[in-house]
């Protein structure tokens, strides 16, 4: 007849219970995480998180230092990726720079647009003038991927800044910067891309009212001057910088491209004038 099969002591009906237990543990972990987020964040932050995961391309951006904007009032200048401080003496010596920064801060902190701009633009007072840094954004790219076609979001920003910059009688140096991600081919590189993007920024500023004579230099820096050297592919390395130069900065740049013969002539003339002044001073000192 039939024999009764005895089960071993270690048999528990297969391994399906392990899968069920793992699913339960994962669900509980997700629940606790959700409860923690609801408890520690405000309504604005929760909306930012929800909109982030609703975005189909949310996980396509690489190397973003802060992929979700929690609506913090913390300035981008306080980020560990951005050097703190600056040379405030240039603002003290040049009232027009102080007024420039004041007006730009009004634009950035405007209630209507501050949520858009506060994490991607900041001002750096330097001994050579004021540098305006516009960072790429991990969610709203400044330019179309691999091209110099500027997106409307950043185009509006430059157009809004143009009338303010136009009011100050200073020359501008516009530079384009990329991350270290290279192209497949060798004919078009980050050098061409950064140069083209700097030119796109120049044209946008001109369209916004900047005079052509105010543009002093436009250059592409490729990935040679990263803001996050530890993470060369970071989005903060993709940026446009506008340097509002003071007199000494403008003079130094001008000398870089002055013919050597003219430099020697100017130096000889300067030395001759200095020597004549010394001789004249000595004569006056005679009894």
Coordinates of C-alpha atoms in Angstrom, one line a residue, residues 34-256:
X34 CA 8.0 58.2 4.0
X35 CA 6.9 59.0 7.6
X36 CA 10.4 60.5 8.3
X37 CA 10.2 62.7 5.2
X38 CA 6.7 63.9 6.2
X39 CA 7.8 64.7 9.7
X40 CA 11.1 66.5 8.9
X41 CA 10.2 68.5 5.7
X42 CA 7.8 71.3 5.0
X43 CA 5.1 71.4 2.3
X44 CA 7.4 73.2 -0.2
X45 CA 10.1 70.5 0.2
X46 CA 7.5 67.7 -0.2
X47 CA 6.3 69.3 -3.4
X48 CA 9.8 69.5 -4.7
X49 CA 10.4 65.8 -4.0
X50 CA 7.1 64.8 -5.7
X51 CA 7.9 66.9 -8.8
X52 CA 11.4 65.4 -9.0
X53 CA 10.1 61.8 -9.1
X54 CA 7.3 62.8 -11.5
X55 CA 9.9 64.0 -14.0
X56 CA 10.6 61.3 -16.6
X57 CA 14.2 62.4 -16.9
X58 CA 14.9 62.7 -13.2
X59 CA 17.5 59.9 -13.2
X60 CA 19.2 60.9 -16.5
X61 CA 21.3 63.7 -15.0
X62 CA 24.8 62.8 -13.8
X63 CA 27.0 64.1 -11.1
X64 CA 24.5 66.5 -9.6
X65 CA 25.6 67.8 -6.2
X66 CA 22.0 68.4 -5.1
X67 CA 19.4 66.7 -7.5
X68 CA 16.4 67.8 -5.4
X69 CA 15.9 71.5 -4.6
X70 CA 14.4 71.6 -1.1
X71 CA 13.6 75.3 -1.3
X72 CA 16.4 76.2 1.1
X73 CA 17.4 79.8 1.6
X74 CA 21.0 78.8 1.7
X75 CA 23.0 80.6 -0.9
X76 CA 25.0 78.7 -3.6
X77 CA 28.0 80.6 -2.4
X78 CA 27.8 78.7 0.9
X79 CA 28.2 75.4 -0.9
X80 CA 31.4 73.4 -0.2
X81 CA 31.9 73.3 -4.0
X82 CA 32.1 77.1 -4.2
X83 CA 34.9 79.2 -2.7
X84 CA 33.6 81.4 0.1
X85 CA 34.3 85.0 0.6
X86 CA 35.8 87.5 -1.9
X87 CA 37.6 90.8 -2.0
X88 CA 35.2 93.4 -0.7
X89 CA 37.7 96.2 -1.3
X90 CA 36.8 96.4 -4.9
X91 CA 33.2 97.2 -3.9
X92 CA 34.4 99.8 -1.3
X93 CA 36.7 101.5 -3.8
X94 CA 34.2 101.5 -6.7
X95 CA 30.7 102.7 -5.7
X96 CA 29.5 101.6 -9.2
X97 CA 30.4 98.0 -8.4
X98 CA 28.4 98.2 -5.2
X99 CA 25.4 99.5 -7.1
X100 CA 25.8 96.8 -9.7
X101 CA 25.8 94.0 -7.1
X102 CA 22.8 95.6 -5.3
X103 CA 20.8 95.7 -8.5
X104 CA 21.7 92.2 -9.5
X105 CA 20.8 90.9 -6.0
X106 CA 17.4 92.6 -6.4
X107 CA 16.9 90.7 -9.7
X108 CA 18.0 87.4 -8.2
X109 CA 16.0 87.8 -5.0
X110 CA 12.9 89.0 -6.8
X111 CA 9.9 87.0 -5.3
X112 CA 8.8 85.9 -8.7
X113 CA 12.0 84.4 -9.9
X114 CA 14.1 83.8 -6.8
X115 CA 13.0 80.2 -6.6
X116 CA 14.4 79.6 -10.1
X117 CA 17.6 81.5 -9.9
X118 CA 18.9 81.5 -6.3
X119 CA 20.7 78.2 -6.7
X120 CA 22.4 78.8 -10.0
X121 CA 23.7 82.4 -9.9
X122 CA 25.9 84.2 -7.5
X123 CA 28.3 87.2 -7.4
X124 CA 32.0 87.2 -6.5
X125 CA 33.7 90.5 -5.7
X126 CA 37.4 90.2 -6.7
X127 CA 40.3 92.6 -6.7
X128 CA 39.9 92.7 -10.5
X129 CA 36.2 93.5 -10.5
X130 CA 32.9 91.6 -10.0
X131 CA 32.5 88.1 -11.4
X132 CA 28.9 86.9 -12.2
X133 CA 28.8 83.1 -12.2
X134 CA 25.8 81.3 -13.8
X135 CA 25.9 77.6 -13.1
X136 CA 24.3 74.9 -15.1
X137 CA 21.2 73.3 -13.4
X138 CA 20.8 69.5 -13.1
X139 CA 17.1 69.8 -13.9
X140 CA 16.9 72.7 -16.4
X141 CA 20.0 72.5 -18.5
X142 CA 21.5 75.8 -19.5
X143 CA 22.2 74.6 -23.1
X144 CA 20.9 71.7 -25.1
X145 CA 23.1 68.7 -24.7
X146 CA 26.3 69.1 -26.7
X147 CA 25.2 72.3 -28.4
X148 CA 25.3 76.1 -27.9
X149 CA 21.5 76.4 -28.2
X150 CA 20.6 78.3 -25.0
X151 CA 17.4 77.2 -23.3
X152 CA 14.7 79.9 -22.6
X153 CA 15.1 79.6 -18.8
X154 CA 18.7 80.9 -18.9
X155 CA 18.1 83.2 -21.9
X156 CA 15.5 85.1 -19.8
X157 CA 18.1 85.3 -17.0
X158 CA 20.7 86.9 -19.2
X159 CA 18.1 89.2 -20.8
X160 CA 17.1 90.4 -17.3
X161 CA 20.7 91.0 -16.3
X162 CA 21.6 93.0 -19.5
X163 CA 20.0 96.3 -18.6
X164 CA 21.6 96.2 -15.2
X165 CA 25.1 95.5 -16.5
X166 CA 24.7 98.1 -19.2
X167 CA 24.3 100.9 -16.6
X168 CA 27.9 100.4 -15.4
X169 CA 30.6 101.8 -17.6
X170 CA 32.9 98.8 -17.4
X171 CA 34.2 96.3 -20.0
X172 CA 33.0 92.6 -19.9
X173 CA 35.0 89.4 -20.2
X174 CA 32.6 86.5 -21.0
X175 CA 33.9 82.9 -20.6
X176 CA 32.3 79.6 -21.3
X177 CA 33.1 76.4 -19.3
X178 CA 32.3 72.8 -19.7
X179 CA 32.6 69.6 -17.7
X180 CA 35.2 67.0 -18.7
X181 CA 32.8 64.7 -20.6
X182 CA 34.3 64.5 -24.1
X183 CA 32.7 64.0 -27.5
X184 CA 32.9 60.8 -29.6
X185 CA 34.8 62.4 -32.4
X186 CA 37.8 64.7 -32.4
X187 CA 36.6 67.4 -34.8
X188 CA 34.3 69.1 -32.2
X189 CA 35.6 69.2 -28.6
X190 CA 34.9 71.0 -25.4
X191 CA 37.0 73.9 -26.7
X192 CA 34.6 74.6 -29.6
X193 CA 31.6 73.9 -27.3
X194 CA 32.7 76.3 -24.5
X195 CA 33.6 79.0 -27.1
X196 CA 30.3 78.7 -28.9
X197 CA 28.4 78.9 -25.6
X198 CA 30.3 82.0 -24.6
X199 CA 29.4 83.6 -27.9
X200 CA 25.7 82.6 -27.4
X201 CA 25.8 84.4 -24.0
X202 CA 27.4 87.4 -25.7
X203 CA 24.7 87.6 -28.4
X204 CA 21.9 87.2 -25.8
X205 CA 23.4 90.1 -23.7
X206 CA 23.6 92.3 -26.8
X207 CA 20.0 91.5 -27.6
X208 CA 19.2 92.6 -24.1
X209 CA 20.7 96.0 -24.6
X210 CA 24.5 95.6 -23.9
X211 CA 26.6 97.8 -26.2
X212 CA 29.0 96.0 -28.5
X213 CA 31.9 98.2 -27.3
X214 CA 31.3 97.0 -23.7
X215 CA 32.3 93.5 -24.6
X216 CA 36.1 93.3 -24.1
X217 CA 36.8 89.6 -24.5
X218 CA 34.9 86.3 -25.2
X219 CA 36.7 83.0 -24.7
X220 CA 36.1 79.3 -24.3
X221 CA 37.9 77.6 -21.3
X222 CA 36.7 74.0 -22.0
X223 CA 37.2 72.1 -18.8
X224 CA 40.5 73.8 -17.8
X225 CA 39.0 75.7 -14.8
X226 CA 36.6 73.4 -13.0
X227 CA 34.8 74.6 -9.9
X228 CA 34.6 71.1 -8.6
X229 CA 38.0 69.6 -9.4
X230 CA 37.2 66.4 -7.4
X231 CA 34.3 65.7 -9.7
X232 CA 35.2 66.9 -13.2
X233 CA 31.9 65.7 -14.7
X234 CA 29.8 67.7 -12.2
X235 CA 27.2 70.0 -13.5
X236 CA 28.7 73.0 -11.5
X237 CA 31.6 72.9 -13.9
X238 CA 29.3 73.8 -16.8
X239 CA 28.8 77.5 -16.5
X240 CA 29.0 80.9 -18.0
X241 CA 31.0 83.6 -16.2
X242 CA 30.8 87.3 -16.8
X243 CA 33.7 89.4 -15.4
X244 CA 32.9 93.1 -15.0
X245 CA 36.5 94.3 -15.1
X246 CA 38.0 97.3 -13.3
X247 CA 40.7 99.6 -14.8
X248 CA 43.7 97.5 -13.6
X249 CA 42.2 94.3 -14.9
X250 CA 41.4 95.8 -18.3
X251 CA 44.9 97.3 -18.5
X252 CA 46.6 93.9 -17.8
X253 CA 44.5 92.1 -20.4
X254 CA 45.2 94.9 -22.9
X255 CA 49.0 94.6 -22.3
X256 CA 48.8 90.8 -23.0

